[in-house]
Short mmCIF file of C-alpha atoms in Angstrom, two decimals:
data_model
loop_
_atom_site.label_atom_id
_atom_site.label_comp_id
_atom_site.label_asym_id
_atom_site.label_seq_id
_atom_site.Cartn_x
_atom_site.Cartn_y
_atom_site.Cartn_z
CA ALA X 1 308.44 41.02 209.23
CA GLN X 2 304.84 40.20 209.32
CA SER X 3 302.97 41.14 206.32
CA VAL X 4 299.45 40.71 204.38
CA ALA X 5 298.45 41.88 200.89
CA GLN X 6 294.71 41.24 199.37
CA PRO X 7 295.66 41.67 195.75
CA GLU X 8 292.31 42.60 194.88
CA ASP X 9 290.99 46.36 195.76
CA GLN X 10 286.96 45.13 194.05
CA VAL X 11 285.67 41.75 193.60
CA ASN X 12 282.32 41.65 191.34
CA VAL X 13 280.32 38.67 191.81
CA ALA X 14 276.20 37.68 190.74
CA GLU X 15 274.28 36.85 194.09
CA GLY X 16 273.89 33.23 194.22
CA ASN X 17 277.52 32.64 192.76
CA PRO X 18 280.09 31.90 194.77
CA LEU X 19 283.10 34.39 195.60
CA THR X 20 286.27 34.82 196.70
CA VAL X 21 288.26 37.04 198.70
CA LYS X 22 291.96 36.30 198.76
CA CYS X 23 294.45 37.03 200.70
CA THR X 24 298.42 35.88 201.28
CA TYR X 25 300.38 36.43 204.37
CA SER X 26 304.23 36.58 205.15
CA VAL X 27 305.35 35.63 207.82
CA SER X 28 308.47 34.36 210.11
CA GLY X 29 306.85 32.20 212.62
CA ASN X 30 303.52 30.47 212.85
CA PRO X 31 300.59 32.52 211.56
CA TYR X 32 297.24 33.19 213.25
CA LEU X 33 295.28 34.45 210.58
CA PHE X 34 292.21 36.34 210.35
CA TRP X 35 289.05 37.89 208.90
CA TYR X 36 286.65 40.57 209.41
CA VAL X 37 284.06 42.62 207.18
CA GLN X 38 284.02 46.37 207.67
CA TYR X 39 280.08 47.95 206.89
CA PRO X 40 279.49 51.55 206.49
CA ASN X 41 280.82 53.89 209.26
CA ARG X 42 280.80 50.65 210.90
CA GLY X 43 283.67 48.80 213.22
CA LEU X 44 285.48 45.79 211.99
CA GLN X 45 283.10 42.64 212.84
CA PHE X 46 284.83 39.43 213.17
CA LEU X 47 284.28 36.54 210.64
CA LEU X 48 287.02 33.26 211.31
CA LYS X 49 290.44 32.99 212.24
CA TYR X 50 293.15 30.19 212.02
CA ILE X 51 294.88 29.47 214.18
CA THR X 52 296.08 25.36 213.62
CA GLY X 53 294.33 22.19 212.87
CA ASP X 54 292.07 21.70 209.97
CA ASN X 55 293.42 23.88 206.99
CA LEU X 56 289.45 25.05 206.33
CA VAL X 57 287.84 27.10 208.60
CA LYS X 58 284.32 27.59 209.23
CA GLY X 59 283.22 31.03 210.48
CA SER X 60 279.79 33.39 210.41
CA TYR X 61 277.60 34.48 207.88
CA GLY X 62 278.26 31.01 205.94
CA PHE X 63 281.65 32.04 205.18
CA GLU X 64 284.84 29.72 205.12
CA ALA X 65 288.34 29.85 204.83
CA GLU X 66 291.22 27.76 202.85
CA PHE X 67 294.78 27.93 204.69
CA ASN X 68 297.51 27.00 202.11
CA LYS X 69 301.16 26.36 203.93
CA SER X 70 303.17 26.10 200.83
CA GLN X 71 300.99 28.81 199.17
CA THR X 72 300.92 31.27 202.34
CA SER X 73 297.97 31.83 201.47
CA PHE X 74 294.21 32.73 203.91
CA HIS X 75 291.55 33.11 200.85
CA LEU X 76 287.89 33.75 202.60
CA LYS X 77 285.01 32.04 200.78
CA LYS X 78 281.14 31.67 200.51
CA PRO X 79 279.20 29.13 198.65
CA SER X 80 276.54 31.47 197.67
CA ALA X 81 276.91 35.51 198.27
CA LEU X 82 274.14 37.50 198.59
CA VAL X 83 273.99 41.32 198.09
CA SER X 84 273.78 41.59 202.24
CA ASP X 85 277.32 40.57 201.73
CA SER X 86 278.53 43.62 200.24
CA ALA X 87 281.36 45.30 202.60
CA LEU X 88 284.67 45.79 202.77
CA TYR X 89 286.77 42.49 204.19
CA PHE X 90 289.89 42.69 206.23
CA CYS X 91 292.66 40.20 206.21
CA ALA X 92 295.29 39.96 209.20
CA VAL X 93 298.01 38.63 210.63
CA ARG X 94 299.76 37.78 213.14
CA ASP X 95 302.98 35.45 214.30
CA GLY X 96 303.67 36.26 217.79
CA ARG X 97 304.37 39.43 217.62
CA ASP X 98 302.19 42.02 219.93
CA ASP X 99 300.61 43.77 217.14
CA MET X 100 298.34 42.50 213.78
CA ARG X 101 298.79 43.80 210.46
CA PHE X 102 296.04 43.78 207.85
CA GLY X 103 295.63 44.07 204.83
CA ALA X 104 294.23 47.49 202.67
CA GLY X 105 290.78 45.42 202.22
CA THR X 106 289.14 44.31 199.31
CA ARG X 107 285.35 45.83 198.93
CA LEU X 108 282.50 42.74 197.63
CA THR X 109 280.08 44.05 195.63
CA VAL X 110 276.93 41.74 195.09
CA LYS X 111 274.71 42.13 192.75
CA PRO X 112 270.91 41.27 192.24
CA ASP Y 1 276.18 41.18 225.65
CA THR Y 2 277.52 44.85 225.45
CA GLY Y 3 279.92 45.56 222.77
CA VAL Y 4 282.51 47.80 223.11
CA SER Y 5 281.62 51.16 222.30
CA GLN Y 6 283.14 54.34 221.30
CA ASN Y 7 282.56 58.47 222.29
CA PRO Y 8 282.10 60.37 220.51
CA ARG Y 9 281.52 58.81 217.62
CA HIS Y 10 282.35 61.63 215.25
CA LYS Y 11 284.62 64.75 216.01
CA ILE Y 12 285.46 67.76 213.92
CA THR Y 13 288.44 70.17 215.40
CA LYS Y 14 290.42 73.17 214.13
CA ARG Y 15 294.12 72.11 213.32
CA GLY Y 16 296.28 72.78 217.17
CA GLN Y 17 293.57 71.47 218.84
CA ASN Y 18 293.10 69.06 221.41
CA VAL Y 19 290.73 66.06 221.41
CA THR Y 20 290.22 62.85 223.51
CA PHE Y 21 288.65 59.85 222.60
CA ARG Y 22 287.37 56.89 225.05
CA CYS Y 23 286.53 53.54 224.72
CA ASP Y 24 284.96 50.99 226.60
CA PRO Y 25 285.79 46.99 226.11
CA ILE Y 26 283.87 44.46 227.05
CA SER Y 27 284.14 44.09 230.70
CA GLU Y 28 285.95 40.93 231.33
CA HIS Y 29 288.22 41.41 228.28
CA ASN Y 30 291.66 42.24 230.01
CA ARG Y 31 293.39 43.42 226.61
CA LEU Y 32 292.19 46.88 224.89
CA TYR Y 33 293.87 47.68 221.49
CA TRP Y 34 293.96 51.15 219.89
CA TYR Y 35 294.35 51.52 215.89
CA ARG Y 36 294.01 54.38 213.36
CA GLN Y 37 292.38 53.65 210.11
CA THR Y 38 292.73 56.34 207.07
CA LEU Y 39 290.54 56.05 204.08
CA GLY Y 40 291.18 52.96 201.49
CA GLN Y 41 293.39 51.38 204.03
CA GLY Y 42 292.88 48.86 206.56
CA PRO Y 43 293.56 49.65 210.30
CA GLU Y 44 297.14 50.05 211.19
CA PHE Y 45 298.06 49.52 215.28
CA LEU Y 46 298.79 52.36 217.03
CA THR Y 47 299.45 50.93 221.10
CA TYR Y 48 297.67 48.17 223.36
CA PHE Y 49 297.34 47.38 227.14
CA GLN Y 50 296.95 44.47 229.31
CA ASN Y 51 294.84 45.23 232.64
CA GLU Y 52 296.22 49.05 233.25
CA ALA Y 53 299.77 48.38 231.24
CA GLN Y 54 300.81 50.22 227.93
CA LEU Y 55 302.78 46.70 226.55
CA GLU Y 56 303.79 48.44 223.07
CA LYS Y 57 303.65 51.96 221.29
CA SER Y 58 303.75 51.84 217.55
CA ARG Y 59 306.49 54.00 216.10
CA LEU Y 60 303.35 55.71 214.30
CA LEU Y 61 302.65 57.17 217.68
CA SER Y 62 304.02 60.08 218.11
CA ASP Y 63 304.31 62.38 221.63
CA ARG Y 64 301.75 64.06 220.38
CA PHE Y 65 299.25 61.09 220.80
CA SER Y 66 299.42 59.59 224.79
CA ALA Y 67 296.80 56.66 225.96
CA GLU Y 68 295.69 55.53 229.72
CA ARG Y 69 293.71 52.80 231.03
CA PRO Y 70 294.67 54.14 234.16
CA LYS Y 71 292.19 51.37 236.01
CA GLY Y 72 292.06 48.34 233.59
CA SER Y 73 289.08 48.87 232.24
CA PHE Y 74 288.09 52.13 230.15
CA SER Y 75 291.10 53.97 227.89
CA THR Y 76 291.69 57.32 226.54
CA LEU Y 77 293.57 57.98 223.49
CA GLU Y 78 294.80 62.14 223.36
CA ILE Y 79 296.02 63.51 220.89
CA GLN Y 80 297.92 67.20 221.04
CA ARG Y 81 298.04 69.56 218.67
CA THR Y 82 296.30 68.07 216.11
CA GLU Y 83 297.00 68.15 212.03
CA GLN Y 84 295.35 67.27 209.22
CA GLY Y 85 297.11 63.97 209.04
CA ASP Y 86 295.49 63.12 211.92
CA SER Y 87 291.58 63.20 209.85
CA ALA Y 88 291.20 59.39 210.47
CA MET Y 89 289.20 56.63 211.90
CA TYR Y 90 290.24 55.69 215.47
CA LEU Y 91 289.19 52.10 216.52
CA CYS Y 92 289.67 50.14 219.47
CA ALA Y 93 289.04 46.67 220.27
CA SER Y 94 289.36 44.41 222.83
CA SER Y 95 289.99 41.04 224.04
CA LEU Y 96 290.63 38.09 226.41
CA ALA Y 97 294.61 37.83 226.30
CA SER Y 98 295.34 33.81 225.45
CA GLY Y 99 298.59 34.44 223.47
CA TYR Y 100 298.40 36.00 220.40
CA GLN Y 101 295.29 33.98 218.98
CA GLU Y 102 292.98 35.85 220.86
CA THR Y 103 289.85 37.66 218.87
CA GLN Y 104 289.77 41.34 219.18
CA TYR Y 105 286.66 42.75 218.82
CA PHE Y 106 286.03 46.43 218.10
CA GLY Y 107 283.77 49.03 218.72
CA PRO Y 108 282.41 51.40 216.11
CA GLY Y 109 285.06 53.78 215.77
CA THR Y 110 285.73 57.18 216.27
CA ARG Y 111 285.96 59.06 213.02
CA LEU Y 112 288.43 62.71 213.70
CA LEU Y 113 288.28 65.44 211.20
CA VAL Y 114 291.21 68.29 211.84
CA LEU Y 115 289.93 71.49 209.72
#
């Protein structure tokens, strides 16, 4: 069965510093991996996805993610964090089954 | 481009009442998904439609829950005889089918509180 884990409930970084939000996954087939962001009382906004090809995927708002097959990871990164990046981030995986499985989320706080 | 819309945004009901939520997908999208999100958790898949056909239902979807997409456009999710455990955010998403790699776009959600 497919699953995804976000090992950190909370990540705190200072504005201007690089940020990483971690995600690991488990699937039986080839993974399709996604990152979404959720602001308070809002739905999820799509950031980026990995389907195949380059392991480094670039997405919206300056975010990128690195797919690592040997470590079964898909960490979200940004070179320079903004206060406005503070939100809840969800990693999700799909492996060819119909439903997408989400992690529990990581709350990112960027302090000025 | 109008995104996915959901109505109502908030619903407070008493235990035992029936509630119905509506989702209007992005117009050209043929797939529509329903998820439930409880506090501190990620969204959990409930069911999805391709056009008007309901293709999969999660075991989370008890027989008190029913979803329809009669004309392949908007969808409704009904919960009968609501229970306090049904309190959650109900999210709708839509996509343009392309295998399993398509991007799902989410609406703002309907927050349900069962008293």
